[in-house]
Each structure stands twice: as structure tokens, then as C-alpha cells.
Short mmCIF file of C-alpha atoms in Angstrom, two decimals:
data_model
loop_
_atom_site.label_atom_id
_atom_site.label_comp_id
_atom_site.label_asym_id
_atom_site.label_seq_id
_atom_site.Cartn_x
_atom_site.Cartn_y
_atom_site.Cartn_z
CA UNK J 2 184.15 5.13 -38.97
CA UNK J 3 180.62 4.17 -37.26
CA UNK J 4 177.68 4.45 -39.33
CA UNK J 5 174.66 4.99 -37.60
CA UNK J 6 171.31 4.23 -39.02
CA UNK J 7 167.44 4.47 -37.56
CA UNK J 8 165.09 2.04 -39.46
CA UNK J 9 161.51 1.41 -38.82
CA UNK J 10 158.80 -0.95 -40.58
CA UNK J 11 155.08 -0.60 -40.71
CA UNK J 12 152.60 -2.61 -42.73
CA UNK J 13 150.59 0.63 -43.21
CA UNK J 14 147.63 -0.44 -44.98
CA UNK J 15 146.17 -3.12 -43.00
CA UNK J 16 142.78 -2.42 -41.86
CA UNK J 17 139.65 -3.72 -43.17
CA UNK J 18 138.60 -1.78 -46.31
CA UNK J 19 135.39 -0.48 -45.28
CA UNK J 20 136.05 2.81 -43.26
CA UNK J 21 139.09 2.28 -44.04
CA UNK J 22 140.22 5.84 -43.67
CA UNK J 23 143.38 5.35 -45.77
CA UNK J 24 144.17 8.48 -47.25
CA UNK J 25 143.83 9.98 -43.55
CA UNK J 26 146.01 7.29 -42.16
CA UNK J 27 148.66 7.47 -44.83
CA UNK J 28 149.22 11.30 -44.12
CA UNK J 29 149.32 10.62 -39.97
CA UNK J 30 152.35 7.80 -40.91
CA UNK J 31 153.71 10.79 -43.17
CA UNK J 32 153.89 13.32 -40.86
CA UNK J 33 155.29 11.55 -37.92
CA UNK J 34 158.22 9.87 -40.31
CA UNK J 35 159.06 13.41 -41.61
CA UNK J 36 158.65 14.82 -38.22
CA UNK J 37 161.11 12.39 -36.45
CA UNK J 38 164.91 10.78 -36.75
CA UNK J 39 164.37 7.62 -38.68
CA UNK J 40 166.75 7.36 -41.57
CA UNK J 41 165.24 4.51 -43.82
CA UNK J 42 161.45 3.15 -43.69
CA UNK J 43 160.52 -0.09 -44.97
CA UNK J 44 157.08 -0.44 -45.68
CA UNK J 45 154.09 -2.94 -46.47
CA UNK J 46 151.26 -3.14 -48.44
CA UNK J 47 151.52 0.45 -50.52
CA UNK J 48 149.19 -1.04 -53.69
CA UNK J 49 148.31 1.49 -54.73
CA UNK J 50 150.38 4.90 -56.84
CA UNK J 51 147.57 7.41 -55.09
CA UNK J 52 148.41 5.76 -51.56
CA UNK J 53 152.30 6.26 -52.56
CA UNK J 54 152.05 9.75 -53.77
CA UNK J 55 150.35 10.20 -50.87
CA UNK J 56 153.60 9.23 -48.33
CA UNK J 57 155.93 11.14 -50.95
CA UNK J 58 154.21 14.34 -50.79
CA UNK J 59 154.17 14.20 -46.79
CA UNK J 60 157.52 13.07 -46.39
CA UNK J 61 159.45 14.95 -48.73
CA UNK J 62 162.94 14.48 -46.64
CA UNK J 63 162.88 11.02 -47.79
CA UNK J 64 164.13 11.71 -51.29
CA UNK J 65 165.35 8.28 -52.25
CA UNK J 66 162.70 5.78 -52.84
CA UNK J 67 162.23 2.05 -53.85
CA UNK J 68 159.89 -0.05 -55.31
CA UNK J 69 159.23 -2.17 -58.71
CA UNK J 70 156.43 -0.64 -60.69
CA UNK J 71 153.61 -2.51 -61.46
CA UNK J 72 149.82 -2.02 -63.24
CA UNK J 73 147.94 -0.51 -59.94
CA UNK J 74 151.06 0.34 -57.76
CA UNK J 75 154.26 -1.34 -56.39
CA UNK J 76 154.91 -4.70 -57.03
CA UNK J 77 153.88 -6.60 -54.00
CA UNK J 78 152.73 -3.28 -51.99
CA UNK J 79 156.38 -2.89 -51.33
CA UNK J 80 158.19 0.25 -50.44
CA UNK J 81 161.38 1.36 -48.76
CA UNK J 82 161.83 5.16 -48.25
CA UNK J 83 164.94 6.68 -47.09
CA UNK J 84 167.00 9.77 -45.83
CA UNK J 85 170.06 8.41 -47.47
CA UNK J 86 171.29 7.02 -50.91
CA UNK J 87 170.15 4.16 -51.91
CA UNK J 88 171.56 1.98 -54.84
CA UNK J 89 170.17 0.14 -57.00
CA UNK J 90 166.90 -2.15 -56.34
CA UNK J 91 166.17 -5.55 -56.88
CA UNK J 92 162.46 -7.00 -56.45
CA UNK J 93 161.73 -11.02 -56.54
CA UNK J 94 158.28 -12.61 -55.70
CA UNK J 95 158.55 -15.33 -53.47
CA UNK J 96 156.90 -18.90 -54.29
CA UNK J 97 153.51 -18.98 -54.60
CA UNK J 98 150.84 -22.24 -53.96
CA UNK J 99 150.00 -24.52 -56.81
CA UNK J 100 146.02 -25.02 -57.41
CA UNK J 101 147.08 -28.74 -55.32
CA UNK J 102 147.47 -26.84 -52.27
CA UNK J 103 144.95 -26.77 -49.55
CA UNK J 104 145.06 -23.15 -48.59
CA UNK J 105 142.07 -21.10 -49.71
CA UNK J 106 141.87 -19.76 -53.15
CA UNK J 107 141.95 -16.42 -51.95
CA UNK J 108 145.72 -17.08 -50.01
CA UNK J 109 146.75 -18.49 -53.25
CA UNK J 110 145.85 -15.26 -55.55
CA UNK J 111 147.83 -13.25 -52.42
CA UNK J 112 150.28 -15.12 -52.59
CA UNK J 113 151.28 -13.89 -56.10
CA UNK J 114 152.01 -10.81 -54.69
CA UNK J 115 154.10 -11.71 -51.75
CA UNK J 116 157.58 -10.23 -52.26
CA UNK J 117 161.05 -9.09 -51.64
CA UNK J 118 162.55 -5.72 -52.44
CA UNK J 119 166.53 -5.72 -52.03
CA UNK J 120 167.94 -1.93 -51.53
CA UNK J 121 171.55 -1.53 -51.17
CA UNK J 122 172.57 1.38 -49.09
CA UNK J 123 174.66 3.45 -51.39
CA UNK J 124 177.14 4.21 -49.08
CA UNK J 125 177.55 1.22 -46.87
CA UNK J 126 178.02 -2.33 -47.59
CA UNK J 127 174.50 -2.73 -46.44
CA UNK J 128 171.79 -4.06 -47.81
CA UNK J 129 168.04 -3.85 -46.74
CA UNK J 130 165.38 -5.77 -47.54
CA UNK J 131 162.03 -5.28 -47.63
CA UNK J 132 159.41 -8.50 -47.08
CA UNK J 133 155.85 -9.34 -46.82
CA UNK J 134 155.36 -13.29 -47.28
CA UNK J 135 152.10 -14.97 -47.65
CA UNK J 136 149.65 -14.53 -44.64
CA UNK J 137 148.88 -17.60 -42.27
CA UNK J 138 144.88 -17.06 -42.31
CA UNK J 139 144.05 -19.86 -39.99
CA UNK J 140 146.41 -18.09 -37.06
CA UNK J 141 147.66 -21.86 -36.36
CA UNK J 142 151.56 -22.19 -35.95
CA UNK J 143 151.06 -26.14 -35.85
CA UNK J 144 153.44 -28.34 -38.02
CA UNK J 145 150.62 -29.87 -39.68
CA UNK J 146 148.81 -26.36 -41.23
CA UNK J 147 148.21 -25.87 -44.55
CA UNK J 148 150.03 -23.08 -44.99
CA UNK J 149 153.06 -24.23 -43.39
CA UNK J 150 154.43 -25.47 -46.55
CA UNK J 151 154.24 -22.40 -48.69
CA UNK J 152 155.40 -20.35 -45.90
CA UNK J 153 158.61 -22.47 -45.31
CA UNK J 154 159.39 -22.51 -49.12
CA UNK J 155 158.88 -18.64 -48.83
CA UNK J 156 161.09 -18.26 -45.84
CA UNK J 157 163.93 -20.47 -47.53
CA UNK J 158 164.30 -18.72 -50.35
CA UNK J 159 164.82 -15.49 -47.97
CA UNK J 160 167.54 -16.89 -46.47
CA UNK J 161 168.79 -18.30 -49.66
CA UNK J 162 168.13 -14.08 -50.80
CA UNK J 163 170.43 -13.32 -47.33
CA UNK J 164 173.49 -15.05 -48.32
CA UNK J 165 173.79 -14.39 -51.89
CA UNK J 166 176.43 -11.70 -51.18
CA UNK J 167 179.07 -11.63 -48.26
CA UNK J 168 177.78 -7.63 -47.78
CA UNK J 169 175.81 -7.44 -43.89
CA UNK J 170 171.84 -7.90 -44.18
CA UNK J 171 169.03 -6.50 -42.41
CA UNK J 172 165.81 -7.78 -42.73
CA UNK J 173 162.54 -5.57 -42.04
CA UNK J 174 158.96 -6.42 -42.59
CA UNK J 175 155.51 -8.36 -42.02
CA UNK J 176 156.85 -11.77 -41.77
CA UNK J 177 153.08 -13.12 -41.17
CA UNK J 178 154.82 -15.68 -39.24
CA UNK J 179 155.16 -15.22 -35.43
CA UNK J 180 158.07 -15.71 -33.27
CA UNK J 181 156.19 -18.58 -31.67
CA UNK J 182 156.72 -20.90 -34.72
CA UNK J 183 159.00 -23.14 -35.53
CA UNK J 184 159.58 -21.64 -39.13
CA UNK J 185 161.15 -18.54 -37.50
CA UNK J 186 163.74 -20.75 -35.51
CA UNK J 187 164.15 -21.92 -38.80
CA UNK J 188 164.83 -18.66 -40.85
CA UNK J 189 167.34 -17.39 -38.10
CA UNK J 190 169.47 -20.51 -38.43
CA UNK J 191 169.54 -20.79 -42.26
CA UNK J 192 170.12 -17.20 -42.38
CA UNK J 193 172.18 -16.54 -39.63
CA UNK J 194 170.27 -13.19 -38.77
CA UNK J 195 169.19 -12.36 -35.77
CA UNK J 196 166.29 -10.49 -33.86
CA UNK J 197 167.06 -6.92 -33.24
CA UNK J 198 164.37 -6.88 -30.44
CA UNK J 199 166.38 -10.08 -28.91
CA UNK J 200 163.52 -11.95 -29.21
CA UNK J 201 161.58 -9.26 -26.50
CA UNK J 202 159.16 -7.68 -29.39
CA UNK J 203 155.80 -7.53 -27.78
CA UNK J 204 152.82 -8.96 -29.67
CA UNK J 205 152.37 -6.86 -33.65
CA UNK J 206 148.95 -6.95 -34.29
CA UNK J 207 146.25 -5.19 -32.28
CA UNK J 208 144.11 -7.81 -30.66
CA UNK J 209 141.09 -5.31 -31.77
CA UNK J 210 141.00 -6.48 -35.04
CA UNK J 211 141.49 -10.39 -33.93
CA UNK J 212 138.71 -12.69 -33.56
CA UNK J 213 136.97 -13.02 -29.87
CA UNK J 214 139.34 -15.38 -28.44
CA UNK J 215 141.93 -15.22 -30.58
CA UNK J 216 145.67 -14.45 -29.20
CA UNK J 217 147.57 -11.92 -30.92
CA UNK J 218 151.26 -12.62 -32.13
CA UNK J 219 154.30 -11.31 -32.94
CA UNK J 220 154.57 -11.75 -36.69
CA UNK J 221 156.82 -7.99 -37.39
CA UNK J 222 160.57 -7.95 -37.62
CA UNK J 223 163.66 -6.40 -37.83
CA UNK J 224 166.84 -8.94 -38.29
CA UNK J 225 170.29 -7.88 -38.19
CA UNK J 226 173.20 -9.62 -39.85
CA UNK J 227 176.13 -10.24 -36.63
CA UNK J 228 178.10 -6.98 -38.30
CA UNK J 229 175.26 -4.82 -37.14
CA UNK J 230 175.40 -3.84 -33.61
CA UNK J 231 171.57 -2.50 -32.06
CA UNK J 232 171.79 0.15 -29.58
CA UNK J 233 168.14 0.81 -28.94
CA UNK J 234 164.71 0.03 -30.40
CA UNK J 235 161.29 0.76 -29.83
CA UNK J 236 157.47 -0.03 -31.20
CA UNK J 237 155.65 2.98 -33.03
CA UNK J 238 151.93 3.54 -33.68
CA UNK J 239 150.87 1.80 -30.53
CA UNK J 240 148.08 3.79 -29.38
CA UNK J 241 144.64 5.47 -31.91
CA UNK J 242 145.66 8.94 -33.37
CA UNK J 243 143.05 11.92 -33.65
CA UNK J 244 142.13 11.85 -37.41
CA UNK J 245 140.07 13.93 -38.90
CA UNK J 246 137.15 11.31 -39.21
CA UNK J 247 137.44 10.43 -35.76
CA UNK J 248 140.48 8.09 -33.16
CA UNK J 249 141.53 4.99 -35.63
CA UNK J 250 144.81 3.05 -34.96
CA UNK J 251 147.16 4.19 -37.70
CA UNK J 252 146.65 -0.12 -38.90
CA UNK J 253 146.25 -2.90 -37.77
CA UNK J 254 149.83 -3.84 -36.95
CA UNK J 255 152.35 -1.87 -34.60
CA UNK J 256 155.53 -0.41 -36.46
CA UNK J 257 159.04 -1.17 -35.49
CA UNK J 258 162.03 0.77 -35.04
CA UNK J 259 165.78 0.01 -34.36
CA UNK J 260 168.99 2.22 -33.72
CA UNK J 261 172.12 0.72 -35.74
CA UNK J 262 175.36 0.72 -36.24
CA UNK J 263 176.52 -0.56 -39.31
CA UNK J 264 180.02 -1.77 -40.42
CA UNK J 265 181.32 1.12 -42.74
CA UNK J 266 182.28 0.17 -46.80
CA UNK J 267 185.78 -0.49 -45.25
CA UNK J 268 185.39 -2.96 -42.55
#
């Protein structure tokens, strides 16, 4: 039997704090999740329990939902919502930077909170995970930037996370790595994945909030294991939404979404 699944990713925080507009953005990416057909949502950068609550309380069809707990919110801002059982999570933090490293002080202390938040589907051999690795600041995909190194190690041990189990894999987040570099050759090899947007995803981040000059990238994915089949997928929060306070893009990035079909717990 076919088992058909919708999933979509968003790093919904994103924007620079001041004006932010968060709680008003939060309940626009609420209402148009609960309004539509997507089954399971992955989602970025949730640090806080209020912003959480938040998305619960506007999308109250999504009744199962994952994250690790932590002091001010979910561990790593991680959280995957869904229409459908889930089983039991799993959350690991990817390697951070020693002080020896040349990235910035400030990428280092993010980089303690870049994670990985593993959600079996409970009723498929499936399982989902959610990831947000360690942003490339300096928006240079070169082989010789500084934070080449940490993103590689965090990339590896994704892959390494991918074929701990024989069950099929997808793969949804803010990879803060674009298709351009070699590090995401890299990852689909090791992990044998592959894009769900057949490498045709458009650019992720809105230019906007990009530095005069500066091109924007596609650093959002979806990757399938080879058991998945995609029949369709699509971008979401492309264009400003009326908000109370005024238009604001929902963030800074543009969500994904992909239409599955997964192998069923007998294949």
C-alpha cells in the first residue's frame, strides 16, 4: 500500500530582531499550515516556548509534536510538527568549533546550538530529520573558508546520522550551505540522498535581507532516501503577507514543500 506524505520546511524565525514582528509572523505560518494539506512540518529556529505555544495554539491539527526541551525553548530551535504519529525522538548537536578556529566568536557560541532532531514516523519505516547546521557568515563557498571545516565535520556526521538504520531517510531543513558548494556534492554522495527539487530549487533566502551586491543562494532542502518517490513540490512564503503591523515577508528564507510517496512498513 502507497503512503502518501506532504512535508514542508521553513526556518521561521529569521529576520533581524528589531521589528521583528515575530509573534505576528508565527501566527501567519500557523494559519496557512492549519489551513492547507501538509502532513508533517519541519521547522527552524523555534527558541523560544512563547514562540512554540504560539504555532501549537494556531495549528491545533498538528497534534504530534517534536522537540528536546531545553532552558529558553527547544534544543537547537528545532521543531517538527505533524498530522500523523510520530515515534519516538532523538535530538544530537552537531560538532561545534574549538576556540583554535578562525570563525568569529559569535559562529562559535551558534554553533553550540546547531542540531539534529530524528522523528520516526510511527507508522512507516520512515524517518525524518530535522537540521539546522552552523551558518556560513562570510557567504563564501570557497575551499579555503573558515568555516568550511566545521561545516564539513557537521555535514559528515549527518550522513553518518542517515545510515545508522537501513529504514528510508528524508532530510528537511536550513542546511546554511548552498547547492553551489562542494560540501553539498559531498553530503549527497556519503549519504546517498538525493534532492527532492532535482537540484531545480530556486535561490532560499530573499535577496532583501542580503548585503548590496551580494547573490542570494540556495541553502534550504528537502532530501529523499531512493525508496521515496516525489510527485510534486513547490516553494511557500514567497511573496510579503498583510500583517497587522504592516506587509513583512513571513522570514527571511522561502519554505519548502514536497509530495511523497513513501515505502509502506512492509516493503
Amino acid at each position: 500500500m502507497t503512503v502518501r506524505l506532504t512535508v514542508a520546511t521553513l526556518n521561521a524565525h529569521g529576520l533581524p530582531l528589531k521589528g521583528a514582528r515575530t509573534a505576528e509572523r508565527l501566527g501567519a505560518i500557523a494559519a496557512e499550515f492549519e489551513g492547507g494539506d501538509t502532513d508533517l512540518v519541519c521547522l527552524q529556529e523555534i527558541f523560544a516556548y512563547h514562540h512554540l505555544s504560539r504555532l501549537r495554539k494556531g495549528m491545533p491539527s498538528f497534534s504530534h509534536v517534536a522537540y528536546r526541551p531545553s532552558v529558553a525553548g527547544p534544543a537547537g530551535g528545532l521543531v517538527t510538527l505533524s498530522r500523523l504519529r510520530l515515534a519516538s525522538m532523538t535530538y544530537t548537536r552537531l560538532p561545534w568549533s574549538s576556540r583554535r578556529s578562525r570563525i568569529p566568536a559569535r559562529a562559535r557560541l551558534n554553533a553550540l546550538h546547531s542540531g539534529m532532531l530524528t522523528v520516526p514516523l510511527a507508522d512507516s519505516r520512515v524517518r525524518v530529520l530535522n537540521i539546522h547546521p552552523t551558518a556560513n557568515t562570510d557567504g563564501d563557498w570557497s575551499a579555503h573558508n573558515r568555516f568550511r571545516q566545521l561545516q564539513r565535520d557537521q555535514l559528515t556526521a549527518l550522513a553518518k546520522a542517515v545510515a545508522t538504520e537501513s529504514s528510508p531517510v528524508m532530510v528537511c531543513g536550513d542546511f546554511n550551505v548552498a547547492r553551489a558548494s562542494s560540501l553539498h556534492a559531498e553530503l549527497l554522495q556519503r549519504s546517498a540522498l538525493r534532492d527532492a527539487f532535482d537540484n531545480q530549487c530556486p535561490p532560499t533566502f530573499h535577496a532583501d535581507y542580503l548585503s548590496p551586491g551580494t547573490t542570494p543562494h540556495c541553502i534550504d532542502f528537502i532530501l529523499v532516501a531512493e525508496a521515496i518517490d516525489v510527485d510534486e513540490t513547490g516553494l511557500l512564503f514567497t511573496d510579503k503577507r498583510s500583517l497587522p503591523g504592516g506587509p513583512s515577508y513571513i522570514s527571511d528564507h522561502i519554505g519548502l514543500l514536497a509530495r511523497l510517496r513513501l515505502p509502506s512498513s512492509t516493503d
